[in-house]
CSV table of C-alpha atoms in Angstrom, one decimal:
chain,number,residue,atom,x,y,z
H,1,MET,CA,10.2,-17.8,2.6
H,2,ILE,CA,8.1,-20.8,3.3
H,3,SER,CA,8.3,-20.8,7.0
H,4,ALA,CA,7.2,-17.1,6.9
H,5,GLU,CA,4.4,-17.8,4.8
H,6,ALA,CA,3.3,-20.7,7.0
H,7,ILE,CA,3.3,-18.6,10.1
H,8,HIS,CA,1.4,-15.8,8.3
H,9,LEU,CA,-1.2,-18.1,7.0
H,10,PHE,CA,-1.6,-19.5,10.5
H,11,PHE,CA,-2.7,-16.3,12.1
H,12,ILE,CA,-4.8,-15.3,9.1
H,13,VAL,CA,-6.6,-18.7,9.5
H,14,LEU,CA,-7.2,-18.1,13.1
H,15,VAL,CA,-8.5,-14.6,12.5
H,16,PHE,CA,-10.7,-15.9,9.8
H,17,LEU,CA,-12.2,-18.6,11.9
H,18,GLY,CA,-12.8,-16.3,14.5
H,19,VAL,CA,-14.8,-14.0,12.3
H,20,LEU,CA,-16.9,-16.9,10.9
H,21,THR,CA,-17.8,-18.3,14.4
H,22,ASN,CA,-18.5,-14.5,15.4
H,23,SER,CA,-16.3,-14.9,18.5
H,24,ILE,CA,-14.1,-12.2,17.8
H,25,GLY,CA,-15.8,-11.0,14.4
H,26,ASP,CA,-17.6,-8.1,16.1
H,27,GLU,CA,-14.5,-6.7,17.5
H,28,LEU,CA,-12.3,-6.9,14.1
H,29,VAL,CA,-14.9,-6.4,11.4
H,30,ALA,CA,-17.2,-3.6,13.0
H,31,VAL,CA,-15.4,-0.2,13.5
H,32,PRO,CA,-16.3,1.1,17.0
H,33,LYS,CA,-19.2,3.9,16.6
H,34,GLU,CA,-16.9,6.6,18.5
H,35,VAL,CA,-14.0,5.9,16.2
H,36,VAL,CA,-16.4,6.6,13.0
H,37,ASN,CA,-17.7,9.7,14.8
H,38,LEU,CA,-14.1,10.7,15.5
H,39,TYR,CA,-12.9,10.8,11.9
H,40,GLN,CA,-16.1,12.1,10.6
H,41,HIS,CA,-16.8,15.0,12.9
H,42,GLY,CA,-13.9,15.4,15.3
H,43,SER,CA,-11.0,17.9,14.9
H,44,TRP,CA,-7.5,17.3,13.9
H,45,MET,CA,-6.4,17.8,17.4
H,46,ASN,CA,-8.8,15.1,18.5
H,47,GLN,CA,-7.6,12.7,16.0
H,48,MET,CA,-3.9,13.2,17.1
H,49,GLN,CA,-4.8,12.9,20.7
H,50,TYR,CA,-6.6,9.4,20.0
H,51,ARG,CA,-3.5,8.1,18.1
H,52,LEU,CA,-1.3,9.1,20.9
H,53,PHE,CA,-3.4,7.4,23.7
H,54,HIS,CA,-3.7,4.4,21.4
H,55,PHE,CA,-0.3,4.1,20.2
H,56,TRP,CA,0.5,0.7,20.8
H,57,GLU,CA,-2.9,-0.6,20.0
H,58,LEU,CA,-2.7,0.9,16.6
H,59,ARG,CA,0.8,-0.6,16.1
H,60,THR,CA,-0.7,-4.2,16.4
H,61,GLU,CA,-0.9,-4.4,12.5
H,62,ALA,CA,2.8,-3.5,12.0
H,63,ILE,CA,3.8,-6.4,14.4
H,64,PHE,CA,1.3,-8.8,12.9
H,65,VAL,CA,2.5,-8.4,9.2
H,66,ILE,CA,6.3,-9.0,9.9
H,67,PRO,CA,6.1,-12.8,8.9
H,68,PHE,CA,4.0,-11.4,5.7
H,69,ASN,CA,6.6,-8.7,4.9
H,70,ILE,CA,9.3,-11.2,5.0
H,71,CYS,CA,7.7,-13.4,2.9
H,72,MET,CA,6.8,-10.8,0.3
H,73,PHE,CA,10.4,-9.6,0.3
H,74,LEU,CA,11.8,-12.9,-0.3
H,75,ILE,CA,9.2,-13.5,-3.1
H,76,GLY,CA,10.7,-10.5,-4.8
H,77,VAL,CA,14.3,-12.0,-4.4
H,78,LEU,CA,13.0,-15.2,-6.0
H,79,LEU,CA,11.3,-13.4,-8.9
H,80,VAL,CA,14.7,-11.6,-9.6
H,81,ARG,CA,16.6,-14.8,-9.4
H,82,ILE,CA,14.4,-16.8,-11.9
H,83,GLY,CA,14.7,-13.9,-14.3
H,84,VAL,CA,11.2,-12.4,-14.2
H,85,PHE,CA,12.6,-9.1,-14.9
H,86,ASP,CA,15.0,-10.2,-17.6
H,87,ASN,CA,14.4,-8.6,-21.0
H,88,ASN,CA,14.6,-12.2,-22.8
H,89,SER,CA,12.1,-15.0,-23.7
H,90,ASN,CA,12.5,-16.5,-20.5
H,91,GLY,CA,11.3,-13.3,-18.8
H,92,ILE,CA,8.5,-12.6,-21.1
H,93,ASN,CA,7.3,-16.2,-20.8
H,94,ILE,CA,7.3,-15.9,-16.8
H,95,ARG,CA,5.5,-12.7,-16.9
H,96,LYS,CA,2.8,-14.0,-19.1
H,97,ARG,CA,2.2,-16.9,-16.9
H,98,MET,CA,2.2,-14.5,-13.7
H,99,MET,CA,-0.5,-12.3,-15.6
H,100,LYS,CA,-2.7,-15.2,-16.4
H,101,ALA,CA,-2.4,-16.9,-13.0
H,102,GLY,CA,-2.6,-13.5,-10.9
H,103,LEU,CA,-5.6,-12.3,-12.7
H,104,LEU,CA,-7.7,-15.5,-13.2
H,105,VAL,CA,-7.0,-16.5,-9.7
H,106,GLY,CA,-6.4,-13.3,-7.8
H,107,LEU,CA,-9.2,-11.2,-9.4
H,108,PRO,CA,-12.2,-13.5,-8.4
H,109,LEU,CA,-10.6,-14.1,-4.9
H,110,ASN,CA,-10.3,-10.3,-4.3
H,111,LEU,CA,-13.9,-9.7,-5.4
H,112,LEU,CA,-14.8,-11.5,-2.0
H,113,LEU,CA,-14.1,-8.2,-0.3
H,114,PHE,CA,-17.8,-7.2,-1.4
H,115,VAL,CA,-19.4,-9.8,0.5
H,116,PRO,CA,-21.2,-8.1,3.3
H,117,GLY,CA,-20.1,-8.3,6.7
H,118,GLY,CA,-16.5,-8.1,6.2
H,119,TYR,CA,-15.8,-11.7,6.7
H,120,PHE,CA,-13.1,-11.9,4.0
H,121,ASP,CA,-11.5,-8.5,4.6
H,122,PHE,CA,-8.4,-10.1,6.2
H,123,PRO,CA,-7.9,-13.1,3.6
H,124,VAL,CA,-8.2,-10.4,0.7
H,125,ARG,CA,-5.9,-8.0,2.3
H,126,TYR,CA,-3.1,-10.5,3.4
H,127,ILE,CA,-3.5,-13.5,0.9
H,128,PHE,CA,-5.4,-12.7,-2.1
H,129,ALA,CA,-4.1,-9.1,-2.7
H,130,PRO,CA,-0.4,-10.3,-3.3
H,131,ILE,CA,-1.8,-12.8,-5.8
H,132,LEU,CA,-3.5,-10.3,-7.7
H,133,SER,CA,-0.4,-8.0,-7.4
H,134,LEU,CA,1.7,-10.6,-9.5
H,135,GLY,CA,-1.3,-10.5,-12.1
H,136,TYR,CA,-0.7,-6.8,-12.3
H,137,MET,CA,3.1,-7.1,-12.7
H,138,GLY,CA,2.6,-9.5,-15.6
H,139,ALA,CA,-0.2,-7.3,-17.2
H,140,ILE,CA,1.7,-4.0,-16.7
H,141,SER,CA,4.8,-5.6,-18.4
H,142,PHE,CA,2.7,-7.1,-21.3
H,143,LEU,CA,1.1,-3.7,-22.0
H,144,ILE,CA,4.5,-1.9,-22.0
H,145,GLY,CA,5.9,-4.4,-24.5
H,146,LYS,CA,2.8,-4.0,-26.8
H,147,PHE,CA,2.7,-0.2,-26.5
H,148,GLN,CA,6.2,1.0,-25.8
H,149,ASP,CA,5.9,4.5,-27.2
H,150,PHE,CA,2.9,5.2,-25.0
H,151,SER,CA,3.5,8.5,-23.3
H,152,LEU,CA,1.8,7.4,-19.9
H,153,TRP,CA,4.7,5.3,-19.2
H,154,SER,CA,7.1,8.1,-18.5
H,155,VAL,CA,4.7,9.6,-16.3
H,156,LEU,CA,4.2,6.8,-14.2
H,157,GLU,CA,8.0,6.2,-14.2
H,158,LYS,CA,8.3,9.7,-12.6
H,159,VAL,CA,5.6,8.8,-9.8
H,160,GLY,CA,7.9,5.6,-9.2
H,161,LYS,CA,10.9,7.7,-8.7
H,162,MET,CA,8.8,9.7,-6.0
H,163,SER,CA,6.9,6.6,-4.6
H,164,LEU,CA,7.7,7.7,-1.0
H,165,SER,CA,6.4,11.2,-1.6
H,166,CYS,CA,3.5,10.3,-3.4
H,167,TYR,CA,2.6,7.8,-0.7
H,168,VAL,CA,2.5,10.7,1.8
H,169,LEU,CA,0.7,12.9,-0.4
H,170,GLN,CA,-2.0,10.6,-1.1
H,171,ASN,CA,-2.5,10.2,2.6
H,172,VAL,CA,-2.4,13.9,3.2
H,173,LEU,CA,-4.9,14.4,0.6
H,174,SER,CA,-7.3,11.8,1.5
H,175,SER,CA,-7.2,13.2,4.9
H,176,ILE,CA,-8.1,16.5,3.8
H,177,LEU,CA,-10.9,15.2,1.6
H,178,PHE,CA,-12.3,12.6,3.7
H,179,TYR,CA,-11.9,13.5,7.4
H,180,GLY,CA,-14.4,15.8,9.4
H,181,TRP,CA,-11.7,18.6,10.0
H,182,GLY,CA,-11.4,18.9,6.0
H,183,PHE,CA,-14.1,18.5,3.6
H,184,GLY,CA,-15.8,15.6,5.4
H,185,LEU,CA,-16.6,13.5,2.6
H,186,GLY,CA,-15.9,10.4,4.7
H,187,GLY,CA,-18.8,8.0,4.8
H,188,HIS,CA,-20.4,8.8,1.3
H,189,PRO,CA,-22.6,6.1,0.5
H,190,ARG,CA,-21.9,6.2,-3.4
H,191,SER,CA,-18.9,3.9,-4.4
H,192,PHE,CA,-18.6,5.6,-7.7
H,193,PHE,CA,-18.0,8.8,-6.1
H,194,VAL,CA,-15.1,7.4,-3.9
H,195,ILE,CA,-13.7,5.9,-7.1
H,196,PHE,CA,-14.1,9.3,-8.9
H,197,VAL,CA,-12.2,10.9,-5.9
H,198,TRP,CA,-9.2,8.2,-6.1
H,199,ILE,CA,-8.9,9.0,-9.8
H,200,LEU,CA,-8.5,12.5,-9.2
H,201,ILE,CA,-5.9,11.8,-6.3
H,202,CYS,CA,-4.0,9.7,-8.8
H,203,LEU,CA,-4.1,12.3,-11.8
H,204,PHE,CA,-2.9,14.9,-9.2
H,205,GLN,CA,0.2,12.7,-8.2
H,206,MET,CA,1.1,12.3,-11.7
H,207,LEU,CA,1.1,16.0,-12.3
H,208,PHE,CA,2.8,16.7,-9.0
H,209,ALA,CA,5.6,14.1,-9.7
H,210,THR,CA,6.0,15.5,-13.3
H,211,LEU,CA,6.3,19.2,-12.3
H,212,TRP,CA,8.6,18.5,-9.3
H,213,LEU,CA,11.1,16.2,-11.1
H,214,HIS,CA,11.4,19.0,-13.7
H,215,TYR,CA,13.0,21.2,-11.1
H,216,PHE,CA,14.3,18.7,-8.8
H,217,LYS,CA,16.3,15.4,-9.0
H,218,MET,CA,14.3,13.5,-6.4
H,219,GLY,CA,11.1,13.8,-4.4
H,220,PRO,CA,11.0,15.7,-1.1
H,221,MET,CA,10.7,12.7,1.0
H,222,GLU,CA,13.4,10.9,-0.8
H,223,SER,CA,15.7,13.8,-0.4
H,224,ALA,CA,14.8,14.0,3.4
H,225,ARG,CA,15.6,10.0,3.6
H,226,LYS,CA,18.9,10.5,1.6
H,227,CYS,CA,19.9,13.2,4.1
H,228,LEU,CA,19.0,11.3,7.3
H,229,ALA,CA,20.9,8.4,5.7
H,230,SER,CA,24.0,10.3,5.1
H,231,LEU,CA,24.0,11.6,8.7
H,232,VAL,CA,23.9,8.1,10.0
H,233,ILE,CA,26.6,6.8,7.7
H,234,LYS,CA,28.8,9.8,8.7
H,235,LYS,CA,27.9,9.3,12.4
H,236,ASN,CA,29.0,5.7,12.2
H,237,ILE,CA,32.0,6.7,10.4
H,238,LYS,CA,33.1,9.0,12.9
H,239,LYS,CA,32.6,6.1,15.7
H,240,ASP,CA,34.8,4.0,13.5
H,241,LEU,CA,37.7,6.1,13.4
H,242,LYS,CA,37.4,6.9,17.2
H,243,LEU,CA,37.7,3.2,17.9
């Protein structure tokens, strides 16, 4: 975990220093005007062509975050091992410390995202946001402990059971709302309007998850993933039997 974190921090520091010295800042922070026009005014087919022609270029982040993902996964393992999610005094105390440290440290650091110029975009996204997520985990646990009968928890539980489906759904809805081939709301200058749309998308996903799980045992994407996994397992079993 420490090794993966060190490698990740090394890359982030390099990028951050490059942005500060403006040697690579213009390329990383500023989105090319042709790309902005593509998503604000281009058709669905134009966007698909762009993504296909720049496939490997757009996959850079997936490679870049490999050490980050390893580190985050192992942090999750560590949290389980030290009893963070146990329903006892030890787990409660750890979650309270997570809430205080995560919010008091993570929240101010994440507010650096509003500094003009995008200088802190990479540190916030890849360093400060995970710190704040620990605070969220502690805060949500604290609220659940204080308000156990709150009906919202059961609704959020359904969203959690359909996390992959809801993740895909929010991307589809956002594409329809903000891209040029949809309602073209992208580039709206008012931040409160964007937050309002985000709240509406969240409410729609909660309604969708509740209605879907009323008739089915799992979400559509979860069902597809289960079917694909079953096919792979059956195929491997057949290979083993032949051997």
